[in-house]
C-alpha positions as MATLAB code, in Angstrom:
seq = 'MIKRTIDNGNSFDWGKASENYAKYRDIYPEKMFEEFYRLGFGRKCEKCLDIGTGTGVIPRFMHKYGARLYGIDIAGNQIKKAAELSAGLDIEYKTGTAESIPYIDGFFDAVSAVQCFAYFDREKAIPEIARVLKKGGIFVICYMQWLPEESEITDASLKLVKKYNPNWDCLGDRIEVKNSSLKPDGFKKKEFLEFDCDIPFTYESWNGRMIACRGIEPSLSREEVRRFSDEHIKMLKNITDDNFTLKHQISIFCFEKE';
ca = [
       0.000    0.000    0.000;
       1.189    3.521   -0.785;
      -0.430    6.764    0.321;
       1.375   10.001   -0.414;
       0.303   11.636    2.850;
       1.653    8.756    4.988;
       5.352    7.979    5.611;
       6.469   10.295    2.797;
       4.756    8.050    0.294;
       6.859    4.984    1.121;
       5.143    1.629    0.618;
       4.051   -0.768    3.368;
       2.317   -4.142    3.340;
       0.195   -5.183    6.314;
       0.194   -8.729    4.974;
       3.855   -9.074    5.987;
       2.829   -8.570    9.618;
      -0.168  -10.920    9.749;
       1.326  -13.392   12.235;
       2.566  -10.780   14.708;
      -0.515   -8.635   14.123;
      -2.739  -11.537   15.124;
      -0.623  -12.390   18.160;
       0.131   -8.959   19.572;
      -2.494   -6.447   18.434;
      -5.621   -7.888   20.052;
      -5.241   -5.348   22.835;
      -8.405   -3.244   22.695;
     -10.079   -2.860   26.100;
     -13.476   -4.390   26.833;
     -14.919   -0.915   27.398;
     -14.331   -0.048   23.732;
     -16.481   -2.972   22.581;
     -19.140   -2.083   25.143;
     -19.268    1.455   23.744;
     -19.543    0.127   20.183;
     -22.557   -1.908   21.269;
     -24.125    1.019   23.107;
     -23.771    3.166   19.994;
     -25.500    0.542   17.884;
     -22.738   -1.604   16.406;
     -23.252   -5.304   17.021;
     -26.956   -5.442   17.851;
     -28.676   -8.797   17.457;
     -30.305   -9.478   14.066;
     -28.300   -6.692   12.424;
     -25.548   -6.867    9.811;
     -22.312   -5.102   10.731;
     -19.220   -4.578    8.579;
     -15.701   -3.881    9.824;
     -13.564   -2.207    7.146;
      -9.787   -2.647    7.349;
     -10.507   -5.575    9.632;
      -6.929   -6.865    9.682;
      -6.979  -10.213   11.482;
     -10.635   -9.781   12.404;
     -10.208   -8.397   15.911;
     -13.411   -6.306   15.861;
     -15.738   -8.962   14.379;
     -14.348  -11.654   16.671;
     -14.826   -9.614   19.832;
     -18.239   -8.217   18.805;
     -19.594  -11.609   17.756;
     -20.807  -12.395   21.284;
     -23.396   -9.604   21.058;
     -25.385  -11.498   18.428;
     -25.057   -9.500   15.211;
     -24.110  -10.971   11.835;
     -20.496   -9.824   11.410;
     -18.527   -9.168    8.230;
     -14.968   -7.959    7.644;
     -12.990   -6.744    4.649;
      -9.319   -5.898    4.270;
      -7.034   -4.980    1.390;
      -4.412   -7.561    2.470;
      -5.207  -11.146    1.547;
      -2.859  -12.504    4.225;
      -4.784  -10.595    6.867;
      -8.109  -11.991    5.665;
      -6.682  -15.506    5.633;
      -5.513  -15.102    9.232;
      -8.836  -13.542   10.264;
     -10.736  -16.550    8.899;
      -8.358  -18.922   10.681;
      -8.807  -17.159   14.014;
     -12.586  -17.025   13.542;
     -13.007  -20.754   12.935;
     -16.359  -21.829   14.337;
     -17.773  -18.283   14.367;
     -20.375  -17.125   11.856;
     -18.280  -14.280   10.404;
     -17.819  -13.592    6.705;
     -14.502  -12.172    5.481;
     -13.627  -10.876    2.027;
     -10.670   -9.143    0.461;
     -11.816   -5.624   -0.354;
     -11.269   -1.918    0.189;
     -13.222    0.979    1.620;
     -13.237    2.495   -1.853;
     -14.851   -0.585   -3.422;
     -16.898   -2.509   -0.876;
     -17.984   -5.911   -2.251;
     -21.607   -5.746   -1.022;
     -24.906   -4.481   -2.421;
     -26.606   -1.174   -1.609;
     -28.147   -0.865    1.847;
     -26.857   -4.246    3.019;
     -25.542   -3.145    6.427;
     -27.000   -1.638    9.578;
     -23.574   -0.520   10.856;
     -20.025   -0.064    9.578;
     -16.831    0.407   11.594;
     -13.333    1.577   10.717;
     -10.854    1.044   13.559;
      -7.287    2.349   13.276;
      -7.611    2.588    9.491;
      -9.667    5.616    8.400;
      -6.530    7.655    7.608;
      -5.565    5.097    4.950;
      -8.754    5.559    2.940;
      -9.261    7.735   -0.118;
     -11.987    9.711    1.626;
     -13.613   11.067   -1.545;
     -14.214    7.502   -2.740;
     -14.664    5.707    0.566;
     -17.359    7.862    2.169;
     -19.866    7.440   -0.705;
     -19.144    3.690   -0.698;
     -19.763    3.401    3.024;
     -22.959    5.405    2.661;
     -24.009    3.193   -0.267;
     -23.802   -0.079    1.676;
     -25.491    1.363    4.778;
     -29.228    1.471    5.306;
     -30.803    4.866    5.981;
     -30.275    5.597    9.666;
     -27.376    3.134    9.788;
     -24.330    4.076   11.829;
     -20.697    4.556   10.888;
     -18.156    4.265   13.720;
     -14.590    5.553   13.364;
     -12.249    4.623   16.210;
      -8.638    5.368   17.099;
      -6.459    3.926   19.837;
      -3.632    6.367   20.492;
      -0.387    5.626   22.273;
       0.758    8.577   24.374;
       4.540    9.093   24.221;
       4.410   12.418   26.057;
       2.962   10.576   29.050;
       5.185    7.484   29.053;
       8.959    7.063   28.995;
       8.574    3.537   27.623;
       6.264    4.529   24.778;
       8.408    7.504   23.890;
      11.610    5.441   23.788;
       9.990    2.711   21.676;
       8.571    5.121   19.114;
      11.884    6.899   18.792;
      13.554    3.556   18.129;
      11.047    2.803   15.355;
      11.902    6.186   13.883;
      15.593    5.279   14.005;
      15.002    2.202   11.860;
      12.413    3.852    9.615;
      12.980    7.626    9.379;
       9.981    7.982    7.050;
       7.564    6.641    9.655;
       5.289    9.469   10.796;
       3.110    7.877   13.493;
       4.614    9.276   16.684;
       1.226    9.744   18.339;
      -0.720   12.539   19.986;
      -3.954   12.953   21.877;
      -7.150   13.527   19.929;
      -8.826   16.402   21.707;
     -12.595   16.935   21.844;
     -12.140   20.424   20.388;
     -10.536   18.830   17.332;
     -13.271   16.229   16.837;
     -15.126   18.088   14.063;
     -14.846   15.190   11.596;
     -18.171   14.625    9.790;
     -18.343   12.604    6.572;
     -20.639   13.899    3.830;
     -24.070   12.296    3.935;
     -23.882   11.629    7.665;
     -24.934   13.514   10.767;
     -22.806   13.443   13.868;
     -24.294   11.237   16.553;
     -21.666   11.186   19.280;
     -17.991   11.628   20.106;
     -16.382   10.108   23.163;
     -12.895    9.456   24.440;
     -11.365    7.760   27.442;
      -7.989    6.538   28.666;
      -7.105    2.946   29.429;
      -4.050    1.192   30.856;
      -2.993   -1.750   28.696;
      -0.764   -4.444   30.298;
       2.383   -5.580   28.469;
       5.475   -7.714   28.899;
       8.787   -7.335   27.068;
       7.571   -9.865   24.508;
       4.081   -8.458   23.941;
       5.159   -4.802   23.685;
       8.025   -5.760   21.398;
       5.571   -7.740   19.278;
       3.168   -4.802   19.251;
       5.902   -2.502   17.978;
       7.107   -4.992   15.362;
       3.545   -5.174   14.050;
       3.244   -1.401   13.721;
       3.364    0.104   10.229;
       6.883    1.415   10.650;
       8.577   -1.958   11.221;
       7.389   -5.298    9.811;
       5.066   -3.955    7.079;
       7.856   -1.655    5.850;
      11.279   -3.205    6.543;
      13.293   -6.258    5.557;
      13.416   -9.340    7.796;
      16.987   -8.508    8.827;
      16.007   -4.957    9.783;
      13.060   -6.292   11.772;
      15.348   -8.717   13.612;
      17.836   -5.972   14.477;
      15.046   -3.695   15.676;
      13.638   -6.475   17.859;
      17.014   -7.224   19.468;
      17.703   -3.577   20.216;
      14.168   -2.922   21.426;
      14.170   -5.814   23.911;
      17.554   -4.713   25.239;
      16.274   -1.160   25.646;
      13.132   -2.295   27.477;
      15.169   -4.338   29.947;
      17.159   -1.212   30.793;
      14.143    0.953   31.581;
      11.383   -1.269   32.992;
      10.490   -4.566   34.643;
       8.921   -7.335   32.554;
       5.338   -6.437   33.486;
       4.124   -2.895   32.902;
       1.122   -0.936   31.711;
       0.972    1.761   29.053;
      -1.728    4.388   28.901;
      -3.640    4.702   25.623;
      -6.446    6.993   24.540;
      -9.539    5.581   22.848;
     -11.426    8.042   20.628;
     -14.734    7.035   19.028;
     -16.648    9.035   16.426;
     -20.183    7.828   15.656;
     -22.231    9.087   12.689;
     -25.691    8.292   11.356;
     -26.517    8.046    7.666;
     -28.963   10.787    6.726;
];
């Protein structure tokens, strides 16, 4: 994938990170899924689509609420892993993009985009999302932000990613309520909410989380990934014990199709 406004236009491939993504990025807090349900995503007898689903984290965790879940992703390796992890669950996965959603008009009651909206071609994606949603259907955009200004560990890790990939531009910042004016065309704003959460990590899980970020495994060679991992683990052992928590900010934008 290449987007000119991200990482100076350098390419990255999420499919290269499917194994580590599946193992180390299922870290969303339960409260996030509860808020999705409260807002209307995941209700029983409804059809809900997760765009940019990756390894199917959102459909897998929302499945317990009773909705019919679907997921699409541009990376075939991610979809393959999502299907593997969802074995036994009634979830449908397809390779597809936000700009060309492989479903008919008005098929869904709700659509989500978690940690991926910035990758979309907004002029093409918003009409597509509106097309596959029923009137009154909801569109949820969610971000989980790491907070380097509030954590020595996070700050050191992100700076190390930058060392190995100088083009990487995801150093993180809080999304403030005053800056939450996002409203896609054809939708009315329903709600915005944000909250902090402390996510537990070990050396292995935080290292895996960083390897699976866009700046490392999706972008670098295997040898560069190995060298990053070795240096990162060594750095972590110098600054923290093997069990620690890192504060993240969850920001959720909910819109209703007009």
